[in-house]
Coordinates of C-alpha atoms and ligand atoms in Angstrom, one line a residue:
X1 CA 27.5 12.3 -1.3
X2 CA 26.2 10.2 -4.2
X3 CA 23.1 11.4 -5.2
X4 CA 20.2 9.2 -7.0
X5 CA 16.7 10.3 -8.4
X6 CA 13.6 8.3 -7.4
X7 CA 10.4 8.4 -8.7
X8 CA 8.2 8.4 -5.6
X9 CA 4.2 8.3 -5.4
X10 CA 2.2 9.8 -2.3
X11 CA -1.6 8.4 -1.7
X12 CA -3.6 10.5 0.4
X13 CA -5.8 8.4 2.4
X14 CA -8.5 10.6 3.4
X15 CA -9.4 10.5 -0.3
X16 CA -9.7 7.0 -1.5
X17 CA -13.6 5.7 -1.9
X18 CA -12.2 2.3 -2.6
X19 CA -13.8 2.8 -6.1
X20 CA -11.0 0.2 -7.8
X21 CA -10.9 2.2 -10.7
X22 CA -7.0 2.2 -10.3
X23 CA -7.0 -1.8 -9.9
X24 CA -8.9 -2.3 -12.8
X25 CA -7.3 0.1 -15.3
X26 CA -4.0 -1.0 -14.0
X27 CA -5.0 -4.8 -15.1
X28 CA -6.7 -4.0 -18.0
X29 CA -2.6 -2.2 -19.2
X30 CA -0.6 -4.8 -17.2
X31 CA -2.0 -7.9 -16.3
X32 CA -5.0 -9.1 -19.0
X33 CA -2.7 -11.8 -20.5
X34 CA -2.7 -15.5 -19.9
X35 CA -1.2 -16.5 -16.1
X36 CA -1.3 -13.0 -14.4
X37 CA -5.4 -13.6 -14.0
X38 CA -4.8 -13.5 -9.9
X39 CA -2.0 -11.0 -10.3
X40 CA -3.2 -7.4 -9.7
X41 CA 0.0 -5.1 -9.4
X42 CA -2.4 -2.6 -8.2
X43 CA -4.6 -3.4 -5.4
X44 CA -6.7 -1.6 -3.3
X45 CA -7.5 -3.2 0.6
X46 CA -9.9 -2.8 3.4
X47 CA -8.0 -1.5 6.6
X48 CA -8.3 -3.8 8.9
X49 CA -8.8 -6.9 6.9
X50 CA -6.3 -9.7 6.0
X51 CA -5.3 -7.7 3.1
X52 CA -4.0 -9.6 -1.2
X53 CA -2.3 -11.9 -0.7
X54 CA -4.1 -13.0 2.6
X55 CA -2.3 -12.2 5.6
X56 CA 0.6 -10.6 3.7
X57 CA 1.5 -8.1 7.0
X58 CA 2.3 -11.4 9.1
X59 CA 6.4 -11.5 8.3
X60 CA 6.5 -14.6 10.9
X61 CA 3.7 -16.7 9.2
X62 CA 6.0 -16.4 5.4
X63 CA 9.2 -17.0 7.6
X64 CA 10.6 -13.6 6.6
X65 CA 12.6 -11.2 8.0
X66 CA 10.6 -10.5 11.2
X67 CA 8.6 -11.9 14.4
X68 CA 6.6 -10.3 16.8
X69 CA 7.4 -10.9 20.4
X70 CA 5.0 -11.2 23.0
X71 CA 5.1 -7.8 23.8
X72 CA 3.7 -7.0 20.2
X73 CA 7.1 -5.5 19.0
X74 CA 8.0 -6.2 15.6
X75 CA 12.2 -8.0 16.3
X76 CA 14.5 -8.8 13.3
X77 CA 14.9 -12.8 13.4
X78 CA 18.8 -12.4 12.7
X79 CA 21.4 -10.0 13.9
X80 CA 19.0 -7.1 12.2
X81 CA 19.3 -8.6 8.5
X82 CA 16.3 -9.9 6.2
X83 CA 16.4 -13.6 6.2
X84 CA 15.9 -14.0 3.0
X85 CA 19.6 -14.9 1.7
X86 CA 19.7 -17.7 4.0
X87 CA 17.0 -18.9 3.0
X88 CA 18.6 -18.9 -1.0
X89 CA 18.4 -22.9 -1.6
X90 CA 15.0 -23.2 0.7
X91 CA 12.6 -21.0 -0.6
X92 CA 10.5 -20.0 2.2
X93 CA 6.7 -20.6 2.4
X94 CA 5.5 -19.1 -0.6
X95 CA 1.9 -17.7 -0.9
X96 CA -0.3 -20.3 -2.6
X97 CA -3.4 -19.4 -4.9
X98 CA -6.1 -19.3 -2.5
X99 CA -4.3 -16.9 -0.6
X100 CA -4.1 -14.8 -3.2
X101 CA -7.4 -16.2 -4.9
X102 CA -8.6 -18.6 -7.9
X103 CA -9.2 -16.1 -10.8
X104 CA -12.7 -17.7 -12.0
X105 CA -15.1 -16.6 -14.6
X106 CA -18.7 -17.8 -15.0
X107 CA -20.8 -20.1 -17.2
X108 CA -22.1 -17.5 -19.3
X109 CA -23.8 -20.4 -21.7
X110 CA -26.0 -21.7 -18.4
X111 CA -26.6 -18.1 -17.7
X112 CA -27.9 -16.7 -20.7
X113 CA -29.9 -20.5 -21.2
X114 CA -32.2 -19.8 -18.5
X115 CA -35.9 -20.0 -19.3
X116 CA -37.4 -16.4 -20.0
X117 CA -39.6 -16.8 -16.9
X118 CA -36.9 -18.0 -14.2
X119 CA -38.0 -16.4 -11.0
X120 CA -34.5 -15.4 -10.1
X121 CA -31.8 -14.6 -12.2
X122 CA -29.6 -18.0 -12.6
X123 CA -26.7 -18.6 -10.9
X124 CA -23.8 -20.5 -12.5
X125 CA -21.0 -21.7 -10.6
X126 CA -17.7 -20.1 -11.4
X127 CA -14.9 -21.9 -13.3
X128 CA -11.9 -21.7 -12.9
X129 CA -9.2 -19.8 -15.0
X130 CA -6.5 -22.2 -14.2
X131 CA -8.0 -25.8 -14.5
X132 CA -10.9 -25.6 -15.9
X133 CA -12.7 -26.9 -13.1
X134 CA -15.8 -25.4 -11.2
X135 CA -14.7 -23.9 -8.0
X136 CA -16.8 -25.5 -5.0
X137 CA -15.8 -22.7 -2.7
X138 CA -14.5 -19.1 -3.3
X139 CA -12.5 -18.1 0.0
X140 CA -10.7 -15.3 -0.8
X141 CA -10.0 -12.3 -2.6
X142 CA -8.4 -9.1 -4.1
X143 CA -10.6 -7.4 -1.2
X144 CA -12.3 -10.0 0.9
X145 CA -12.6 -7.6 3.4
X146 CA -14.7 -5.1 1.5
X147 CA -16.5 -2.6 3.5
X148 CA -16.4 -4.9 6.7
X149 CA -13.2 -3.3 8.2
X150 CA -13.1 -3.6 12.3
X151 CA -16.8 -4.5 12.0
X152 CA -16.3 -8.5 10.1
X153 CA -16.5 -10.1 13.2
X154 CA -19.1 -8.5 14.8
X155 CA -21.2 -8.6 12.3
X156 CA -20.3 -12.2 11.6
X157 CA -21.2 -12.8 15.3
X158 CA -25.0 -11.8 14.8
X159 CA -26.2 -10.6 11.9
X160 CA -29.7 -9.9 12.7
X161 CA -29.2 -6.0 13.9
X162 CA -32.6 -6.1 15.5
X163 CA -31.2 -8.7 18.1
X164 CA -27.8 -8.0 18.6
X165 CA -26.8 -6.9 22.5
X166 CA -26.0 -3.4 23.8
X167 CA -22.2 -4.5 23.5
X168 CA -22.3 -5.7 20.0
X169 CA -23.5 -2.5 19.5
X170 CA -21.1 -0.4 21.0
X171 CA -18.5 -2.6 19.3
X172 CA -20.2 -1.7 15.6
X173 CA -20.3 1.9 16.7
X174 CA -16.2 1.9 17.5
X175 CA -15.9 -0.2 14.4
X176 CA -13.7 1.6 11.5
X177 CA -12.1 0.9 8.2
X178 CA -10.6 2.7 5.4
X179 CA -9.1 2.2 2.1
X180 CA -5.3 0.9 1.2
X181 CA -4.3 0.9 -2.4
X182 CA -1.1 -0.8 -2.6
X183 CA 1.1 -1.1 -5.5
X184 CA 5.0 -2.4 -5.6
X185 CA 7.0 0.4 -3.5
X186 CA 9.9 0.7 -5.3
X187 CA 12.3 0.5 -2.5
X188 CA 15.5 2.2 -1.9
X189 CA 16.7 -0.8 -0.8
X190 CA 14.9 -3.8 -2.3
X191 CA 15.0 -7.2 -1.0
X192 CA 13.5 -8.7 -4.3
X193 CA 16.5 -7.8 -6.0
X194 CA 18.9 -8.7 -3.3
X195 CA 17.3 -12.2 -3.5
X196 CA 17.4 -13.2 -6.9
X197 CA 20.0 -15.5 -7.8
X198 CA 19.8 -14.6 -11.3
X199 CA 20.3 -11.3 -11.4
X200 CA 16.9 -10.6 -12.8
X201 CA 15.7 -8.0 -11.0
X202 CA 17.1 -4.1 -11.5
X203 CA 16.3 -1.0 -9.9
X204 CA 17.3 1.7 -12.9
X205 CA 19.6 4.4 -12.3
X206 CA 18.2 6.8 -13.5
X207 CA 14.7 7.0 -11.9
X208 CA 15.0 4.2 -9.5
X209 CA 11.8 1.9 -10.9
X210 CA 12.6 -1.8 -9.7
X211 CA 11.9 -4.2 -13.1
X212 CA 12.0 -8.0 -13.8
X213 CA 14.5 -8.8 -16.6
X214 CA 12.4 -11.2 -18.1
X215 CA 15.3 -13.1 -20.4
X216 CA 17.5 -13.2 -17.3
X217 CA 14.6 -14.5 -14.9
X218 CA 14.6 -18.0 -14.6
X219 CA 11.3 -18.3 -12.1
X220 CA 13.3 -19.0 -9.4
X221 CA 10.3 -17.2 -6.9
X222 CA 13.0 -16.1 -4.4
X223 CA 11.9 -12.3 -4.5
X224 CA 8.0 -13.5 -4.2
X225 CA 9.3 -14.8 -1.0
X226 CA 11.7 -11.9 0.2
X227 CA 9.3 -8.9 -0.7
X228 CA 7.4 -8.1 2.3
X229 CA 4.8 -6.2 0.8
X230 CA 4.4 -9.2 -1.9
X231 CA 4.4 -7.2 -4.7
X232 CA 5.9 -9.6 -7.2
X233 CA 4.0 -12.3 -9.0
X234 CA 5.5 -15.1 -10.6
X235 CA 3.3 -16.2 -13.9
X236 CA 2.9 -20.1 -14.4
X237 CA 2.6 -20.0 -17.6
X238 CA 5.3 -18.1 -18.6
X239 CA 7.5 -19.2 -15.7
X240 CA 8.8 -15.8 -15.0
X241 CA 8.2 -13.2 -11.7
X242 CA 6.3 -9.7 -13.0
X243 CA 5.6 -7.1 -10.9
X244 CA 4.6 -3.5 -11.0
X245 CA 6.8 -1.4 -13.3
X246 CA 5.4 2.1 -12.1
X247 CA 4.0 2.2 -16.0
X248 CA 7.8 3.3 -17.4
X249 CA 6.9 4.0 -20.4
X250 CA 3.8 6.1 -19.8
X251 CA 6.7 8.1 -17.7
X252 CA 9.4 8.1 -20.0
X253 CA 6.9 10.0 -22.6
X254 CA 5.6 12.5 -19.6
X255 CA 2.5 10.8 -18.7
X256 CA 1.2 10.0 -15.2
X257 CA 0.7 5.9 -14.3
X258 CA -2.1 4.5 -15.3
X259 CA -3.2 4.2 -11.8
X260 CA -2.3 8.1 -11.4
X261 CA -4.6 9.0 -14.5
X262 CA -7.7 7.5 -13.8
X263 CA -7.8 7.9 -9.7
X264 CA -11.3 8.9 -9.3
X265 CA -10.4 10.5 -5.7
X266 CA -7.3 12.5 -7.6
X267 CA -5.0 11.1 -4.6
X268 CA -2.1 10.3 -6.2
X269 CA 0.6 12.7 -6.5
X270 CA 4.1 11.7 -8.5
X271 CA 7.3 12.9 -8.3
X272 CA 10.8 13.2 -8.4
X273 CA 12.9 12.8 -4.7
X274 CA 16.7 13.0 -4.7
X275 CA 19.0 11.0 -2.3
X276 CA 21.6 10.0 -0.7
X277 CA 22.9 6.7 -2.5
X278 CA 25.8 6.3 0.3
X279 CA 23.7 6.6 3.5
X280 CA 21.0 3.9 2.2
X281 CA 22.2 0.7 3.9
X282 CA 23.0 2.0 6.9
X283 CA 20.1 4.3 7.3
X284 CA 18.0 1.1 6.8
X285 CA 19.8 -0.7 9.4
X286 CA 19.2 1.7 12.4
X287 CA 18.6 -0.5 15.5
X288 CA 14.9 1.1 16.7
X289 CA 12.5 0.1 14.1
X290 CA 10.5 3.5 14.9
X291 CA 14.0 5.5 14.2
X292 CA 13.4 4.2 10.6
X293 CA 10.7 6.8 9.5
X294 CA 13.1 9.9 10.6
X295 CA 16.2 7.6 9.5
X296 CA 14.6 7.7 5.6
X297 CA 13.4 11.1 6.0
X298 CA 17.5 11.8 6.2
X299 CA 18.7 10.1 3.5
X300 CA 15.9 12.1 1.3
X301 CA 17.5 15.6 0.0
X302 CA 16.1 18.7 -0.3
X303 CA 16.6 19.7 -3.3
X304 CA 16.8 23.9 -3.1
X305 CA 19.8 23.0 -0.7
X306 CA 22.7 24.9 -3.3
X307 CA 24.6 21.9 -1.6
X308 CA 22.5 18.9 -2.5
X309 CA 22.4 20.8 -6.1
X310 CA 26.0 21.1 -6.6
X311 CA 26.0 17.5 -5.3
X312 CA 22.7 16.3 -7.7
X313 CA 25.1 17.9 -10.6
X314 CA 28.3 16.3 -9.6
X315 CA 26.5 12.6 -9.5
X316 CA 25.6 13.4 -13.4
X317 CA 21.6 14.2 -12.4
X318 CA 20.5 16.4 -15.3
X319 CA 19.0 20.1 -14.5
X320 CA 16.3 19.0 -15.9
X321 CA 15.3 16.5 -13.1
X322 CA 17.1 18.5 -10.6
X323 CA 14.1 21.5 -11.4
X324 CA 11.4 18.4 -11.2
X325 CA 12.6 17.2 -7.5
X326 CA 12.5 21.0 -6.6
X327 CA 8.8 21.7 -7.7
X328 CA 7.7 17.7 -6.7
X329 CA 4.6 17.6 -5.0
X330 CA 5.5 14.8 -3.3
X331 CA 9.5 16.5 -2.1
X332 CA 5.9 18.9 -0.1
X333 CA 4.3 16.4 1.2
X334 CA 6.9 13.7 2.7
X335 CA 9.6 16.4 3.6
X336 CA 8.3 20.2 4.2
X337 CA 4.9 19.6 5.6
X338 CA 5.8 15.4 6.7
X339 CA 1.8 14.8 5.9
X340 CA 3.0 11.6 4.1
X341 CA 4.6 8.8 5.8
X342 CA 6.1 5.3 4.7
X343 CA 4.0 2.1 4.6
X344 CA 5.8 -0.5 7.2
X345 CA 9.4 1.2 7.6
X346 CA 10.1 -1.5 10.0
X347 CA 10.5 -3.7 6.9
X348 CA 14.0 -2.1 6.2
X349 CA 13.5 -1.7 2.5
X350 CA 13.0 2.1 2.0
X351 CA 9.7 2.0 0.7
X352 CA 9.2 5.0 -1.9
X353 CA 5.4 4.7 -2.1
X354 CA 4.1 7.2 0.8
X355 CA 0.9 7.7 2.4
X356 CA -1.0 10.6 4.1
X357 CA -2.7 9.4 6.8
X358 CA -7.1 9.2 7.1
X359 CA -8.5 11.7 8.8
X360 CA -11.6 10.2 10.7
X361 CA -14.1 12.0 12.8
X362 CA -14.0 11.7 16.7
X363 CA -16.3 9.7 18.7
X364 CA -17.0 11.2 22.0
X365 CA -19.9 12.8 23.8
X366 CA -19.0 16.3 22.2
X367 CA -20.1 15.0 19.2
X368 CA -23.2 13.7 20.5
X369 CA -24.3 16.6 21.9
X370 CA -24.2 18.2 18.1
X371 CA -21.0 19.4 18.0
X372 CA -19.0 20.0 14.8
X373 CA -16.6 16.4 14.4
X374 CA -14.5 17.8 12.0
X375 CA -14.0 21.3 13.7
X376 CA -10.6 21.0 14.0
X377 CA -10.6 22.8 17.6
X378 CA -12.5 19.4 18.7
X379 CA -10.1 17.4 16.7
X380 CA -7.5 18.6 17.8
X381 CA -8.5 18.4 21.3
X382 CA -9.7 14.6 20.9
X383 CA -7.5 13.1 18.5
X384 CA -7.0 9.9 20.8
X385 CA -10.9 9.5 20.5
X386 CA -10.7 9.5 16.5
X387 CA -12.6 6.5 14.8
X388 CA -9.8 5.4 13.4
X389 CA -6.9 4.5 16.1
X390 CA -3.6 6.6 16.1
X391 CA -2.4 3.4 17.0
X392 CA -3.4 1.4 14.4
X393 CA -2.1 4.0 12.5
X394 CA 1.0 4.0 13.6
X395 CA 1.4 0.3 13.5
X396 CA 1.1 0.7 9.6
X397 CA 3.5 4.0 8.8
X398 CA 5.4 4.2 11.3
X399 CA 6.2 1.1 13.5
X400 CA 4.1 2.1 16.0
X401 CA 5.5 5.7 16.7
X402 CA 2.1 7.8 17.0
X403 CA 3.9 10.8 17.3
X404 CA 4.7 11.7 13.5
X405 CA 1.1 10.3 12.9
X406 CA -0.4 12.9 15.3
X407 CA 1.4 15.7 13.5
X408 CA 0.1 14.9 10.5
X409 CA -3.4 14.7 11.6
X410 CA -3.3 17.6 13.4
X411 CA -1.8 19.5 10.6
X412 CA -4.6 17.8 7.8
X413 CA -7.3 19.0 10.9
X414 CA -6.1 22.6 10.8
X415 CA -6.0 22.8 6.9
X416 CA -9.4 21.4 7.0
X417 CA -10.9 24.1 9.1
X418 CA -9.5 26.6 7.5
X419 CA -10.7 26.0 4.4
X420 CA -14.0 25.1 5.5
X421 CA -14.0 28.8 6.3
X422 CA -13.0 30.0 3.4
X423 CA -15.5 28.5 1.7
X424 CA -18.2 29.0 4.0
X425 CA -17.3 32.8 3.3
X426 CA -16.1 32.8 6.9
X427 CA -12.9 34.4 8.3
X428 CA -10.1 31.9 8.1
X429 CA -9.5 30.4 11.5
X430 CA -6.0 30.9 12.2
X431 CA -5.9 29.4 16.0
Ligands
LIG501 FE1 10.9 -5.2 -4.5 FE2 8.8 -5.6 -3.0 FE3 10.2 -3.3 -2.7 FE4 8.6 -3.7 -4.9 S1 7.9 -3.5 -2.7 S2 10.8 -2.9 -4.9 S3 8.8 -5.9 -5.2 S4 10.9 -5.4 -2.3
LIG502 FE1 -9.0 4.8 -4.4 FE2 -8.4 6.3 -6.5 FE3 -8.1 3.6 -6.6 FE4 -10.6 4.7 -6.6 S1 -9.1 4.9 -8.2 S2 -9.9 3.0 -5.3 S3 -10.2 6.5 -5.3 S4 -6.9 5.0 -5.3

């Protein structure tokens, strides 16, 4: 066995408020220099919406690794590997700007100009950052989707709520949406650096952070194309691909990301995970897409086995980080309690960037009535009726598998109760 450290991140979903505090401050470290305007390493989506870059879930639309069948199941295109290396000297369809968007700013001069007694505040069109030019039309965004969730088209449909029909209604009433932050996985096994032809791209040894050489890049965009999640940017006027860099040196002096620090909703928890180096291509090649989630799960150690120790020690890991993996909050989440679960396994590159599911409150007659929602002896009971779909859950962590799903949900429902009783000064509900 040849173990590895990771540094791994969970997000816990039920806590995001979509605030974009961690976008912001992430940009204002990373990305505030000139050609990484539309780049935001951090970004923080509306669930379900087309997500930054636009549409960056549909694999078949940027000719990667994947199409969906008829049946709606996800299918490798060839013989199980990523397409990307036979694509090397045809660089699939890259996104373009608009599907990322046109970074703009305004015309502050025509703004502040306008006569002291304008009726409305003046509007200027917005320029944009990369020619100069005004943009006629702005069609996209970091988080076009804002708020709108299942409810976009409805509400697009009529959006006069005094005249909209009893089944419009019932369709805004099962509409849902929550928040995605999203920054570069880290991957165990990632397709941006098995793409690049120049070597560029590293995933370091000794914490397992993915990084663009920027003297060996020479801009060749093949690991924009071969990252499913699009988490790497190329910069026109450097010429180079950037991407997150999980803020190394913040970590390398014991500080949290930036993204980390300042999360308003405290849902981000770091830490170390040991595993198995040897098992990581063939776990990621296991034939079921949905055996992925339990297939990763594997190759992740436990660290307080004396055997993965002796093994951590033998594969030169310091005691240091060994003591770190042991007492990770994350090692808790993803492996004892399995509340966090990967974003996309079906993608094959052993995403490190976990996430614990949204609890959402059921809609059903029982709730209607008055009943408690978020009792967790009605959640429990009615999970299928959530707001949010286990389904559409499922789709995003776990291929479609709503079993590990469930278990989380059931096991965030229980806490829930029985802390609400706690604090209520109640007996804890131990059902
Ligand atoms: Fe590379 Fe994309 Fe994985 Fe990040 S998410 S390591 S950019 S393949
Ligand atoms: Fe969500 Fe935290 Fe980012 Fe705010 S700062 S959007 S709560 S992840």
């Amino acid at each position: 066995m040849r173990v590895m450290a990771q540094i791994a991140m969970v997000m816990n979903l039920d806590k995001c408020i979509g605030c974009h505090t961690c976008s912001v401050t992430c940009k204002q470290t990373w990305t505030n220099r000139s050609g990484t305007e539309y780049m935001w390493f951090n970004n923080v989506e509306t669930r379900p919406g087309g997500g930054y870059p636009k549409g960056w879930e549909d694999q078949d639309r940027w000719h990667g690794g994947w199409k969906r069948k008829a049946n709606g199941k996800l299918v490798p295109r060839s013989g199980g590997r990523l397409q990307v290396l036979s694509h090397i000297f045809a660089n699939p369809r890259l996104p373009e700007i608009e599907e990322y968007y046109e970074p703009w700013t305004y015309e502050y001069d025509k703004l502040l100009s306008a006569p002291k007694d304008s009726k409305h505040f003046p509007v200027a069109r917005p320029i944009s950052q990369i020619t100069g030019e005004p943009i006629d039309k702005v069609s996209w965004g970091p988080n076009w989707d804002d708020d709108l969730g299942g409810g976009e088209q409805v509400l697009k449909d009529d959006p006069i709520l005094d005249n909209i029909s009893t089944k419009v209604k019932a369709e805004i009433e099962q509409s849902f949406m929550f928040y995605l932050p999203r920054i570069c996985e880290h991957c165990l096994n990632p397709t941006c650096m098995a793409a690049c032809p120049s070597g560029a791209i590293y995933k370091r040894t000794e914490d397992g952070i993915v990084l663009v050489d920027q003297d060996r890049c020479k801009g060749w965009r093949m690991c924009v194309s071969a990252c499913p999640y699009k988490k790497v940017y190329f910069n026109h006027q450097t010429g180079k691909a950037e991407k997150c860099t999980l803020c190394y040196p913040r970590l390398e002096v014991g500080e949290p990301t930036i993204c980390s620090e300042t999360c308003v909703g405290r849902l981000r928890y770091l830490g170390v995970m040991l595993y198995d180096a040897d098992r990581v291509v063939d776990a990621a090649a296991v034939e079921d897409p949905q055996d992925l989630y339990e297939a990763q799960l594997d190759i992740l150690l436990d660290p307080r086995d004396p055997e993965v120790v002796a093994a951590a020690e033998a594969s030169g890991i310091s005691a240091e980080w060994i003591t770190a993996a042991q007492e990770s909050p994350v090692l808790a989440l993803i492996k004892d309690y399995r509340l966090a679960l990967p974003l996309h396994p079906e993608y094959r590159t052993m995403p490190m960037v976990w996430y614990v599911p949204p609890l959402s409150p059921v809609v059903d007659a029982v709730t209607a009535a008055g009943a408690d929602a978020e009792d967790h002896r009605i959640l429990l009971t009615t999970l299928s009726k959530m707001r949010i779909p286990l389904d559409y859950l499922a789709e995003l962590l776990t291929a479609g598998d709503t079993k590990p799903v469930e278990l989380a949900l059931r096991r965030l429902a229980a806490m829930r109760s029985y802390m609400r009783n706690i604090n209520l000064g109640m007996e804890p509900n131990t059902e």
